[in-house]
Coordinates of N, CA and C in Angstrom, one line a residue:
X1 N -2.8 -20.0 14.8 CA -1.5 -19.3 15.2 C -0.4 -20.3 15.3
X2 N 0.8 -20.0 14.5 CA 1.9 -20.9 14.5 C 2.2 -21.0 16.1
X3 N 3.1 -22.0 16.3 CA 3.4 -22.3 17.7 C 4.2 -21.3 18.2
X4 N 4.9 -20.8 17.4 CA 6.0 -19.7 17.8 C 5.6 -18.5 18.2
X5 N 3.9 -18.3 17.7 CA 3.2 -17.0 18.1 C 2.5 -17.2 19.2
X6 N 2.5 -18.6 19.8 CA 1.4 -18.8 20.9 C 1.5 -18.0 22.0
X7 N 2.7 -17.6 22.4 CA 2.8 -16.4 23.4 C 2.0 -15.3 23.2
X8 N 1.9 -14.9 22.0 CA 1.4 -13.8 21.7 C -0.1 -13.6 21.8
X9 N -0.9 -15.0 21.9 CA -2.2 -14.8 21.9 C -3.1 -13.9 23.0
X10 N -3.9 -13.4 22.7 CA -4.7 -12.4 23.7 C -5.6 -13.4 24.6
X11 N -6.3 -12.7 25.8 CA -7.1 -13.6 26.3 C -8.5 -13.2 25.8
X12 N -8.6 -12.2 25.3 CA -10.0 -11.8 24.8 C -9.7 -10.7 23.7
X13 N -10.9 -10.5 23.0 CA -10.8 -9.6 21.8 C -11.8 -8.6 22.1
X14 N -11.5 -7.1 22.2 CA -12.3 -6.4 22.1 C -13.0 -6.1 20.6
X15 N -14.6 -6.0 20.7 CA -15.2 -5.5 19.8 C -16.0 -4.0 20.0
X16 N -15.8 -3.3 19.2 CA -16.2 -1.9 19.2 C -17.4 -1.5 18.2
X17 N -18.2 -1.4 18.7 CA -19.6 -0.9 18.1 C -19.9 0.7 18.6
X18 N -19.7 1.9 17.9 CA -19.6 3.2 18.3 C -21.1 3.9 18.0
X19 N -21.8 3.4 18.5 CA -23.3 3.9 18.3 C -24.2 2.8 19.2
X20 N -25.4 3.5 19.1 CA -26.5 2.9 20.2 C -27.3 2.1 19.6
X21 N -26.9 1.3 18.4 CA -27.6 0.4 17.8 C -26.6 -0.5 16.9
X22 N -27.1 -1.7 16.3 CA -26.1 -2.8 15.9 C -26.9 -2.8 14.5
X23 N -26.1 -3.2 13.6 CA -26.5 -3.5 12.3 C -26.7 -5.0 12.1
X24 N -27.6 -5.3 11.3 CA -27.7 -7.0 11.1 C -26.4 -7.5 10.4
X25 N -25.6 -7.1 9.5 CA -24.3 -7.2 9.1 C -23.5 -7.7 10.2
X26 N -23.3 -6.5 11.1 CA -22.3 -6.6 12.4 C -22.9 -7.9 13.3
X27 N -24.2 -7.9 13.7 CA -24.9 -9.2 14.5 C -24.7 -10.5 14.0
X28 N -24.7 -10.6 12.6 CA -24.6 -11.7 11.8 C -22.8 -12.2 11.9
X29 N -21.9 -11.1 11.9 CA -20.8 -11.6 12.0 C -20.1 -11.7 13.5
X30 N -20.9 -11.2 14.5 CA -20.5 -11.6 15.9 C -21.1 -13.1 16.2
X31 N -22.3 -13.3 15.6 CA -22.7 -14.6 15.8 C -21.8 -15.5 15.1
X32 N -21.7 -15.1 13.9 CA -20.8 -16.3 13.3 C -19.1 -16.4 13.8
X33 N -18.7 -15.5 14.3 CA -17.3 -15.7 15.0 C -17.3 -16.6 16.5
X34 N -18.8 -16.3 16.9 CA -18.9 -16.9 18.6 C -19.4 -18.4 18.0
X35 N -20.0 -18.8 16.9 CA -20.2 -20.0 16.4 C -19.1 -20.8 16.0
X36 N -18.4 -20.3 15.2 CA -17.0 -20.8 14.7 C -15.9 -21.0 15.7
X37 N -15.7 -20.3 16.5 CA -14.8 -20.6 18.2 C -13.5 -20.7 17.5
X38 N -13.2 -20.5 16.4 CA -11.7 -20.7 15.7 C -11.5 -21.6 15.4
X39 N -12.5 -22.6 14.8 CA -12.2 -23.8 14.0 C -11.7 -23.8 12.5
X40 N -12.3 -22.6 12.2 CA -12.0 -22.5 10.6 C -11.4 -21.0 10.5
X41 N -10.5 -20.9 9.7 CA -10.0 -19.4 9.4 C -11.1 -18.5 9.2
X42 N -11.1 -17.5 9.5 CA -11.9 -16.2 8.9 C -11.0 -15.2 8.3
X43 N -11.4 -14.8 7.2 CA -10.6 -13.7 6.2 C -11.8 -12.3 6.1
X44 N -10.8 -11.4 6.1 CA -11.5 -10.0 5.7 C -10.9 -9.5 4.2
X45 N -11.6 -8.8 3.5 CA -11.0 -8.6 2.3 C -10.2 -7.2 2.6
X46 N -10.9 -6.3 3.6 CA -10.4 -5.0 3.7 C -10.9 -4.6 5.3
X47 N -10.5 -3.5 5.8 CA -10.8 -2.8 7.0 C -11.4 -1.4 7.2
X48 N -11.3 -0.9 8.2 CA -11.6 0.7 8.0 C -13.5 0.8 7.8
X49 N -14.2 -0.2 7.8 CA -15.6 -0.1 7.8 C -16.3 -0.6 8.7
X50 N -17.5 -0.1 9.0 CA -18.3 -0.5 10.3 C -18.5 -1.9 10.7
X51 N -18.4 -2.5 9.4 CA -18.5 -4.3 9.4 C -17.5 -4.9 10.1
X52 N -16.3 -4.2 10.2 CA -15.1 -4.8 11.0 C -15.0 -4.5 12.2
X53 N -16.2 -4.1 12.8 CA -16.3 -3.8 13.9 C -15.1 -3.8 15.2
X54 N -14.1 -3.1 14.5 CA -13.1 -2.9 15.4 C -11.7 -3.6 15.6
X55 N -12.2 -4.8 14.5 CA -11.1 -6.0 14.7 C -10.0 -5.6 13.9
X56 N -9.3 -4.6 13.3 CA -8.3 -4.4 12.3 C -7.0 -4.9 13.1
X57 N -6.9 -4.5 14.4 CA -5.7 -4.8 14.9 C -5.5 -6.2 15.3
X58 N -6.4 -7.1 14.6 CA -6.5 -8.4 14.6 C -6.2 -9.0 13.3
X59 N -5.8 -8.1 12.4 CA -5.7 -8.6 11.2 C -4.5 -9.1 11.0
X60 N -4.4 -10.3 9.9 CA -2.8 -10.7 9.9 C -3.0 -11.0 8.1
X61 N -1.9 -10.2 7.7 CA -2.0 -9.9 6.1 C -1.3 -11.2 5.4
X62 N -2.1 -11.9 4.6 CA -1.4 -13.3 4.0 C -1.4 -13.1 2.4
X63 N -1.8 -11.9 2.1 CA -1.5 -11.9 0.6 C -2.4 -10.7 0.0
X64 N -3.7 -11.0 -0.2 CA -4.8 -9.7 -0.5 C -5.9 -9.9 0.2
X65 N -5.8 -10.5 1.4 CA -6.5 -10.8 2.3 C -6.3 -10.8 3.8
X66 N -7.1 -10.7 4.7 CA -6.6 -10.6 6.2 C -7.4 -11.5 6.7
X67 N -6.1 -12.3 7.7 CA -7.1 -13.1 8.6 C -7.2 -13.0 9.9
X68 N -8.2 -13.4 10.4 CA -8.5 -12.9 11.5 C -7.6 -14.0 12.8
X69 N -6.9 -13.2 13.7 CA -6.1 -14.1 14.3 C -6.3 -13.4 15.8
X70 N -6.0 -14.4 16.8 CA -5.8 -13.5 18.3 C -4.8 -13.1 18.9
X71 N -4.1 -12.3 17.8 CA -2.9 -11.5 18.2 C -3.3 -10.4 17.9
X72 N -3.2 -9.5 18.7 CA -3.3 -7.6 18.8 C -1.9 -7.0 18.2
X73 N -2.1 -6.4 17.1 CA -1.1 -5.7 16.5 C -1.6 -4.4 15.9
X74 N -0.7 -3.3 16.8 CA -1.4 -1.9 16.3 C -1.0 -1.6 14.8
X75 N -1.8 -0.9 13.9 CA -1.4 -0.6 12.6 C -0.4 0.4 12.4
X76 N 0.5 -0.2 11.5 CA 1.5 1.2 11.5 C 1.4 2.2 10.3
X77 N -0.2 2.2 9.6 CA -0.6 3.4 9.2 C -1.9 3.1 8.9
X78 N -2.3 4.5 8.3 CA -3.7 4.5 8.1 C -4.4 3.2 7.5
X79 N -4.1 2.4 6.5 CA -4.9 1.2 5.8 C -3.7 0.1 6.0
X80 N -2.4 0.2 6.7 CA -1.6 -1.1 6.9 C -2.3 -1.7 8.3
X81 N -3.1 -2.5 8.1 CA -4.0 -3.0 9.5 C -3.0 -4.2 9.8
X82 N -2.8 -4.5 11.1 CA -2.5 -5.7 11.5 C -1.2 -5.8 11.6
X83 N -1.0 -7.3 11.5 CA 0.5 -8.1 11.3 C 0.6 -8.7 9.8
X84 N 1.8 -9.1 9.6 CA 1.8 -9.8 8.2 C 2.3 -11.2 8.8
X85 N 2.2 -12.3 8.0 CA 2.9 -13.7 8.3 C 3.8 -13.7 6.6
X86 N 5.0 -13.2 7.0 CA 5.8 -13.1 6.0 C 5.9 -14.6 5.0
X87 N 6.2 -15.6 5.9 CA 6.1 -17.0 5.2 C 5.1 -17.4 4.2
X88 N 3.9 -17.3 4.8 CA 2.7 -17.5 4.1 C 2.5 -16.3 2.7
X89 N 2.8 -15.2 3.3 CA 2.5 -14.0 2.0 C 3.7 -14.5 1.0
X90 N 5.0 -14.6 1.1 CA 6.2 -14.7 0.4 C 5.6 -15.6 -0.7
X91 N 5.1 -17.0 0.0 CA 5.0 -18.0 -1.0 C 3.8 -17.8 -1.9
X92 N 2.7 -17.2 -1.4 CA 1.8 -16.7 -2.2 C 1.9 -15.5 -3.2
X93 N 2.7 -14.7 -3.1 CA 3.1 -13.5 -4.0 C 4.2 -14.0 -4.6
X94 N 5.0 -15.0 -4.5 CA 6.1 -15.2 -5.5 C 5.3 -16.7 -6.0
X95 N 5.1 -17.7 -5.3 CA 4.9 -19.1 -6.1 C 3.5 -18.9 -6.6
X96 N 2.6 -18.9 -5.6 CA 1.2 -19.8 -6.0 C 0.4 -18.6 -6.8
X97 N 0.0 -17.2 -6.6 CA -0.5 -16.5 -7.2 C 0.1 -16.8 -8.9
X98 N -1.1 -16.4 -9.7 CA -0.9 -16.2 -10.9 C -1.2 -14.8 -11.7
X99 N -0.5 -14.3 -12.1 CA -1.0 -12.7 -12.5 C -1.5 -12.5 -14.0
X100 N -1.4 -13.3 -14.8 CA -1.8 -13.1 -16.1 C -0.8 -12.5 -17.0
X101 N -1.4 -11.4 -17.7 CA -0.3 -10.8 -19.0 C -0.7 -9.6 -18.9
X102 N -1.0 -9.1 -17.7 CA -1.3 -7.7 -17.9 C -0.2 -6.5 -17.9
X103 N 1.1 -7.1 -17.8 CA 2.5 -6.9 -18.0 C 3.0 -7.0 -19.5
X104 N 2.4 -7.8 -20.5 CA 2.6 -7.6 -21.6 C 2.2 -6.8 -22.5
X105 N 3.3 -6.2 -23.5 CA 3.0 -5.1 -24.4 C 1.4 -5.1 -25.3
X106 N 1.3 -6.4 -25.6 CA 0.1 -6.6 -26.6 C -1.2 -6.6 -25.7
X107 N -1.0 -6.5 -24.4 CA -2.3 -6.5 -23.6 C -2.5 -5.0 -22.8
X108 N -3.9 -4.5 -23.2 CA -4.2 -3.1 -22.9 C -4.9 -3.5 -21.5
X109 N -4.6 -2.7 -20.4 CA -5.1 -2.4 -19.2 C -5.9 -1.4 -19.0
X110 N -7.4 -1.6 -19.3 CA -8.4 -0.8 -19.0 C -8.5 0.0 -17.6
X111 N -9.4 0.9 -17.7 CA -9.8 1.7 -16.5 C -10.1 0.5 -15.2
X112 N -10.9 -0.1 -15.6 CA -11.2 -1.4 -14.5 C -10.1 -2.2 -13.9
X113 N -9.4 -2.6 -14.8 CA -8.2 -3.3 -14.2 C -7.3 -2.6 -13.5
X114 N -6.9 -1.2 -13.9 CA -5.9 -0.3 -13.5 C -6.6 0.0 -11.7
X115 N -8.1 0.3 -12.0 CA -8.8 0.5 -10.6 C -8.6 -0.5 -9.7
X116 N -8.7 -1.6 -10.1 CA -8.7 -3.1 -9.2 C -7.6 -3.2 -8.7
X117 N -6.5 -3.2 -9.5 CA -5.2 -3.1 -8.9 C -5.1 -2.3 -7.9
X118 N -5.3 -0.9 -8.3 CA -5.1 0.1 -7.0 C -6.0 -0.3 -5.9
X119 N -7.1 -0.2 -5.9 CA -7.8 -0.8 -4.9 C -7.6 -1.8 -4.0
X120 N -6.9 -3.0 -4.6 CA -6.6 -4.1 -3.8 C -5.2 -3.7 -3.5
X121 N -4.5 -2.7 -3.7 CA -3.2 -1.8 -3.2 C -2.3 -3.4 -3.5
X122 N -1.8 -3.7 -4.3 CA -0.9 -4.3 -4.7 C 0.5 -4.0 -4.4
X123 N 0.6 -2.6 -5.1 CA 2.1 -2.5 -4.7 C 2.2 -2.1 -3.1
X124 N 1.1 -1.9 -2.5 CA 1.4 -1.6 -1.3 C 1.6 -2.8 -0.2
X125 N 1.2 -3.9 -0.8 CA 1.1 -5.4 -0.2 C 2.6 -5.8 -0.5
X126 N 3.1 -5.5 -1.7 CA 4.3 -6.1 -2.0 C 5.3 -5.2 -0.9
X127 N 5.2 -4.2 -0.9 CA 6.0 -3.2 0.2 C 6.1 -3.7 1.3
X128 N 4.8 -3.9 2.0 CA 4.8 -4.1 3.2 C 5.5 -5.6 3.6
X129 N 5.2 -6.5 2.7 CA 6.1 -7.7 2.8 C 7.4 -7.5 2.8
X130 N 8.1 -6.5 1.8 CA 9.5 -6.5 1.4 C 10.0 -5.9 2.8
X131 N 9.3 -4.7 3.3 CA 9.6 -4.3 4.7 C 10.1 -5.1 6.0
X132 N 8.7 -6.0 5.9 CA 8.7 -7.2 7.3 C 9.6 -8.2 6.7
X133 N 10.1 -8.5 5.4 CA 11.4 -9.3 5.2 C 12.7 -8.6 5.8
X134 N 12.9 -7.6 5.5 CA 14.1 -6.6 5.8 C 14.1 -6.7 7.3
X135 N 13.1 -6.4 8.1 CA 12.9 -6.4 9.7 C 13.4 -7.8 9.9
X136 N 13.2 -8.8 9.5 CA 13.7 -9.9 9.7 C 15.1 -10.6 8.9
X137 N 15.8 -9.4 8.7 CA 17.2 -9.5 7.9 C 17.2 -10.7 7.0
X138 N 16.1 -10.2 5.9 CA 16.2 -11.1 4.8 C 16.0 -10.5 3.7
X139 N 17.1 -9.5 3.5 CA 17.2 -8.5 2.4 C 17.1 -8.9 0.9
X140 N 17.5 -10.2 0.9 CA 18.0 -10.9 -0.8 C 16.2 -11.1 -1.0
X141 N 15.2 -11.7 0.2 CA 14.2 -12.0 -0.2 C 13.3 -10.5 -0.7
X142 N 13.7 -9.6 0.5 CA 12.9 -8.6 0.0 C 13.2 -7.9 -1.3
X143 N 14.0 -8.1 -1.9 CA 14.7 -7.4 -3.0 C 13.9 -8.3 -4.4
X144 N 13.8 -9.5 -3.9 CA 13.0 -10.4 -5.0 C 11.7 -10.3 -4.8
X145 N 10.8 -9.9 -3.7 CA 9.6 -9.3 -3.8 C 9.3 -8.1 -4.5
X146 N 10.2 -7.0 -4.3 CA 10.0 -6.0 -5.0 C 10.3 -6.0 -6.5
X147 N 11.1 -6.8 -6.9 CA 11.5 -7.1 -8.2 C 10.4 -7.8 -9.0
X148 N 9.7 -8.6 -8.1 CA 8.6 -9.1 -8.5 C 7.2 -8.3 -8.9
X149 N 7.1 -7.2 -7.8 CA 6.1 -6.3 -8.3 C 6.4 -5.6 -9.5
X150 N 7.5 -5.0 -9.6 CA 8.1 -4.2 -10.9 C 7.7 -5.0 -12.1
X151 N 7.9 -6.4 -11.7 CA 8.1 -7.0 -13.2 C 6.5 -7.5 -13.2
X152 N 5.5 -7.4 -12.4 CA 4.2 -7.8 -12.9 C 3.0 -6.6 -12.9
X153 N 3.8 -5.5 -12.4 CA 3.0 -4.0 -12.5 C 4.0 -3.1 -13.2
X154 N 4.6 -3.2 -14.4 CA 5.7 -2.3 -14.4 C 5.3 -0.7 -14.7
X155 N 6.2 0.1 -14.5 CA 5.6 1.3 -14.2 C 5.1 2.2 -15.6
X156 N 5.7 1.6 -16.3 CA 5.4 2.2 -17.8 C 3.9 1.8 -18.6
X157 N 3.6 0.7 -17.8 CA 2.1 0.0 -18.2 C 1.0 0.4 -17.5
X158 N 1.5 0.6 -16.2 CA 0.1 0.7 -15.2 C 0.5 2.1 -14.3
X159 N -0.6 2.7 -14.2 CA -0.4 4.2 -13.3 C 0.6 4.2 -12.4
X160 N 1.4 5.0 -12.1 CA 1.6 5.2 -10.5 C 0.8 5.7 -9.6
X161 N 0.9 5.2 -8.5 CA -0.2 5.7 -7.7 C 0.4 5.9 -6.4
X162 N -0.2 6.2 -5.4 CA 0.4 6.7 -4.0 C 1.3 5.6 -3.3
X163 N 1.2 4.5 -3.8 CA 1.7 3.4 -2.9 C 3.2 2.8 -3.9
X164 N 3.3 3.6 -4.8 CA 4.6 3.4 -5.6 C 5.8 3.9 -4.8
X165 N 5.6 4.6 -4.2 CA 6.7 5.4 -3.3 C 7.2 4.2 -2.2
X166 N 6.4 3.2 -1.9 CA 6.6 2.2 -0.8 C 7.6 1.3 -1.5
X167 N 7.8 1.0 -2.8 CA 8.8 0.4 -3.5 C 10.1 1.1 -3.6
X168 N 10.0 2.3 -3.7 CA 11.2 3.3 -3.4 C 11.7 3.0 -1.9
X169 N 11.2 2.9 -1.4 CA 11.8 3.1 0.4 C 11.9 1.8 0.6
X170 N 11.2 0.5 0.0 CA 11.8 -0.6 0.2 C 13.0 -1.1 -0.4
X171 N 13.5 -0.8 -1.6 CA 14.6 -0.9 -2.3 C 15.5 -0.2 -1.4
X172 N 15.6 1.1 -0.9 CA 16.4 1.7 -0.2 C 17.0 1.0 1.0
X173 N 15.6 0.7 1.8 CA 16.1 -0.2 3.0 C 16.6 -1.3 2.8
X174 N 16.4 -2.1 1.7 CA 17.2 -3.4 1.2 C 18.7 -3.1 1.0
X175 N 18.9 -2.0 0.7 CA 20.6 -1.7 0.2 C 20.6 -1.7 -1.3
X176 N 19.3 -1.6 -2.0 CA 19.5 -1.9 -3.6 C 19.1 -0.4 -4.0
X177 N 20.1 0.3 -3.8 CA 20.2 1.9 -4.0 C 19.8 2.3 -5.6
X178 N 20.4 1.3 -6.4 CA 20.5 2.2 -7.9 C 19.1 1.6 -8.2
X179 N 18.4 0.5 -7.7 CA 16.9 0.5 -8.2 C 16.0 1.2 -7.4
X180 N 16.3 1.8 -6.3 CA 15.5 2.8 -5.7 C 15.8 4.0 -6.7
X181 N 16.9 4.0 -6.6 CA 16.8 5.6 -7.6 C 16.3 5.8 -9.0
X182 N 16.4 4.9 -9.7 CA 15.8 4.5 -11.1 C 14.2 4.3 -10.7
X183 N 13.4 3.7 -9.9 CA 12.1 4.1 -9.6 C 11.9 5.7 -9.5
X184 N 12.7 6.2 -8.7 CA 12.4 7.6 -7.9 C 12.4 8.2 -9.2
X185 N 13.5 8.3 -10.0 CA 13.4 9.2 -10.9 C 12.5 9.1 -12.1
X186 N 11.9 7.8 -12.4 CA 11.0 7.8 -13.2 C 9.7 8.5 -12.5
X187 N 9.6 8.2 -11.1 CA 8.2 8.8 -10.7 C 8.5 10.6 -10.8
X188 N 9.7 11.0 -10.2 CA 9.5 12.2 -10.4 C 8.8 12.8 -11.8
X189 N 9.6 12.0 -13.0 CA 9.5 12.6 -14.0 C 7.8 12.6 -14.6
X190 N 7.2 11.3 -14.2 CA 6.1 11.2 -14.6 C 4.8 12.1 -13.7
X191 N 5.6 12.2 -12.4 CA 4.5 12.9 -11.6 C 4.6 14.5 -12.1
X192 N 5.8 14.9 -12.2 CA 5.8 16.4 -12.5 C 5.0 16.6 -14.1
X193 N 5.2 15.7 -15.0 CA 4.3 15.9 -16.3 C 3.1 15.8 -15.7
X194 N 2.4 15.0 -15.0 CA 0.8 15.1 -14.8 C 0.5 16.5 -14.0
X195 N 1.5 16.9 -13.2 CA 1.0 18.2 -12.6 C 1.2 19.6 -13.3
X196 N 2.0 19.2 -14.2 CA 2.2 20.1 -15.5 C 0.7 20.1 -16.3
X197 N 0.2 19.2 -16.5 CA -0.7 19.0 -17.3 C -2.0 19.7 -16.5
X198 N -2.3 19.1 -15.2 CA -3.4 19.3 -14.5 C -3.7 20.9 -14.3
X199 N -2.4 21.7 -14.2 CA -2.3 23.1 -13.7 C -2.7 24.0 -14.9
X200 N -2.3 23.4 -16.2 CA -2.6 23.7 -17.7 C -4.1 23.9 -17.6
X201 N -4.9 23.3 -17.3 CA -6.2 23.2 -17.6 C -7.0 24.6 -17.2
X202 N -8.0 24.7 -17.8 CA -8.7 26.2 -17.7 C -9.4 26.2 -16.0
X203 N -9.4 27.4 -15.7 CA -9.8 27.5 -14.2 C -11.2 26.6 -13.7
X204 N -11.9 26.5 -14.7 CA -13.5 25.5 -14.5 C -13.0 24.0 -14.0
X205 N -11.9 23.8 -14.4 CA -11.6 22.3 -14.6 C -10.7 22.2 -13.3
X206 N -10.2 23.1 -12.5 CA -9.3 22.9 -11.5 C -9.7 21.9 -10.1
X207 N -10.9 22.4 -10.3 CA -11.6 21.8 -9.0 C -11.7 20.3 -9.0
X208 N -11.8 19.9 -10.5 CA -12.1 18.7 -10.6 C -11.1 17.7 -10.4
X209 N -9.8 18.3 -10.5 CA -8.3 17.6 -10.5 C -7.8 17.6 -9.1
X210 N -8.7 18.2 -8.0 CA -8.0 18.7 -6.7 C -7.1 17.2 -6.4
X211 N -8.3 16.3 -6.4 CA -7.5 14.7 -5.6 C -6.2 14.4 -6.4
X212 N -6.2 14.5 -7.8 CA -5.2 13.9 -8.6 C -4.0 14.8 -8.2
X213 N -4.3 16.3 -8.0 CA -3.0 17.3 -7.7 C -2.5 16.7 -6.2
X214 N -3.5 16.2 -5.3 CA -3.1 16.4 -4.0 C -2.4 15.2 -3.7
X215 N -2.5 14.3 -4.5 CA -1.8 12.7 -4.5 C -0.4 12.8 -5.1
X216 N -0.6 13.7 -6.5 CA 0.8 13.8 -6.9 C 1.7 14.6 -5.8
X217 N 1.5 15.6 -5.5 CA 2.3 16.4 -4.3 C 2.6 15.3 -3.3
X218 N 2.0 14.5 -2.7 CA 2.1 13.4 -1.6 C 3.2 12.8 -2.1
X219 N 3.4 12.5 -3.6 CA 4.3 11.4 -4.1 C 5.5 12.2 -4.1
X220 N 5.5 13.3 -4.4 CA 6.6 14.6 -4.3 C 7.2 14.3 -2.6
X221 N 6.5 14.6 -2.0 CA 7.0 14.5 -0.6 C 7.4 13.4 -0.2
X222 N 6.8 12.6 -0.2 CA 7.6 11.0 -0.2 C 9.0 10.9 -0.8
X223 N 9.1 11.2 -2.0 CA 10.6 11.0 -2.6 C 11.6 12.1 -1.8
X224 N 11.0 13.2 -1.6 CA 11.9 14.0 -0.7 C 12.2 13.5 0.2
X225 N 11.5 12.8 1.3 CA 11.7 12.2 2.5 C 12.7 11.1 2.5
X226 N 12.3 10.1 1.5 CA 13.4 9.0 0.9 C 14.6 9.5 0.6
X227 N 14.9 10.3 -0.5 CA 15.8 10.6 -0.9 C 17.0 11.6 -0.1
X228 N 16.4 12.0 0.9 CA 17.0 13.0 2.1 C 17.6 11.8 3.0
X229 N 16.8 10.9 3.4 CA 17.1 10.1 4.4 C 18.1 8.8 3.7
X230 N 18.3 8.6 2.6 CA 19.2 7.8 2.0 C 20.2 8.5 1.1
X231 N 20.0 9.7 1.3 CA 21.4 10.4 0.9 C 21.4 10.1 -0.8
X232 N 20.5 10.7 -1.5 CA 20.7 11.1 -2.8 C 20.4 12.6 -3.2
X233 N 21.5 13.5 -3.0 CA 21.2 14.9 -2.8 C 20.8 15.4 -3.9
X234 N 21.3 14.9 -5.4 CA 21.1 15.5 -6.5 C 19.2 15.4 -6.7
X235 N 19.0 14.0 -6.6 CA 17.4 13.7 -6.5 C 16.5 14.6 -5.6
X236 N 17.0 14.2 -4.5 CA 16.4 15.2 -3.7 C 16.2 16.7 -3.9
X237 N 17.4 17.4 -4.5 CA 17.3 18.8 -5.0 C 16.2 18.9 -5.8
X238 N 16.2 17.9 -7.2 CA 15.3 18.2 -7.9 C 13.9 18.0 -7.7
X239 N 13.5 17.1 -6.5 CA 12.1 16.8 -6.2 C 11.8 18.0 -5.5
X240 N 12.7 18.9 -4.7 CA 12.5 20.0 -3.7 C 12.0 20.9 -4.5
X241 N 13.0 21.4 -5.8 CA 12.5 22.5 -6.7 C 11.1 22.0 -7.3
X242 N 10.7 20.8 -7.7 CA 9.8 20.8 -8.5 C 8.5 21.0 -7.5
X243 N 8.6 20.0 -5.9 CA 7.4 20.2 -5.2 C 7.1 21.6 -4.7
X244 N 8.0 22.5 -4.5 CA 7.9 24.0 -4.2 C 7.3 24.7 -5.4
X245 N 7.6 24.5 -6.6 CA 6.9 24.9 -7.9 C 5.6 24.7 -7.6
X246 N 5.2 23.3 -7.7 CA 3.7 23.0 -8.0 C 2.8 23.2 -6.7
X247 N 3.4 22.9 -5.4 CA 2.8 23.4 -4.4 C 2.4 24.8 -4.2
X248 N 3.1 25.7 -4.8 CA 2.8 27.2 -4.8 C 1.6 27.5 -5.8
X249 N 1.7 26.5 -6.8 CA 0.3 26.6 -7.7 C -0.7 25.9 -6.9
X250 N -0.6 25.0 -6.4 CA -1.6 24.3 -5.7 C -2.5 25.1 -4.7
X251 N -1.6 26.0 -3.9 CA -2.1 26.9 -3.1 C -3.0 28.3 -3.6
X252 N -2.4 28.6 -4.9 CA -2.8 29.3 -5.4 C -4.2 29.1 -5.9
X253 N -4.5 28.0 -6.5 CA -5.9 27.6 -7.1 C -6.7 27.3 -5.8
X254 N -6.1 26.5 -4.7 CA -7.3 26.7 -3.7 C -7.6 27.8 -2.7
X255 N -6.8 28.9 -2.9 CA -7.0 30.1 -2.3 C -8.2 30.9 -3.4

């Protein structure tokens, strides 16, 4: 823990095992933490699983892994665990990490590449860092982070996912309204095309695309919220119209 955060160190950490037995993997982790005694850093790839034993509130995001720290931070979202070390994470994402050539036009991003980038929540992590920098009044750095994400994961090369709206919100929060509007308009266009395709399928295929349709509708909801909050009336109106149209179709299929 950095010296400036020493006053945030908790006297103890609660471990939660919500059952009347303990798994070998959990026992191994508890023993490892006891023997390690904070001598070396311990990282988790993700949380929200039984082997995390309730430690997510003590996670510190530094890139694409969470460092266990004796500082408790309530999660800000379902998958946004713990706190962020903005200085370390900025250096990792902007300077240290190497991203290959997935953004180049002559490189094909296959299913496994796209899936991995989505599971790693790359866009979400960039957006989380940007929002953390904005809260520290480092708007220029936040915009640099968002620009870097758009550069390495261009919207026309890699599929938009539920985390793409975080970039829109980040740009709005940083005061880069034109960039936010541009991504929002592209998202609206892509998502409505996808929804039109899903609902054009025969009835026997509607259930198979339920998840995709719900995620697309969630993106439209996020866009409505952001365009309303940051006063883009025209885009808000378009988004509301498209959401209303496809939500009614969604309800009809589900019923």
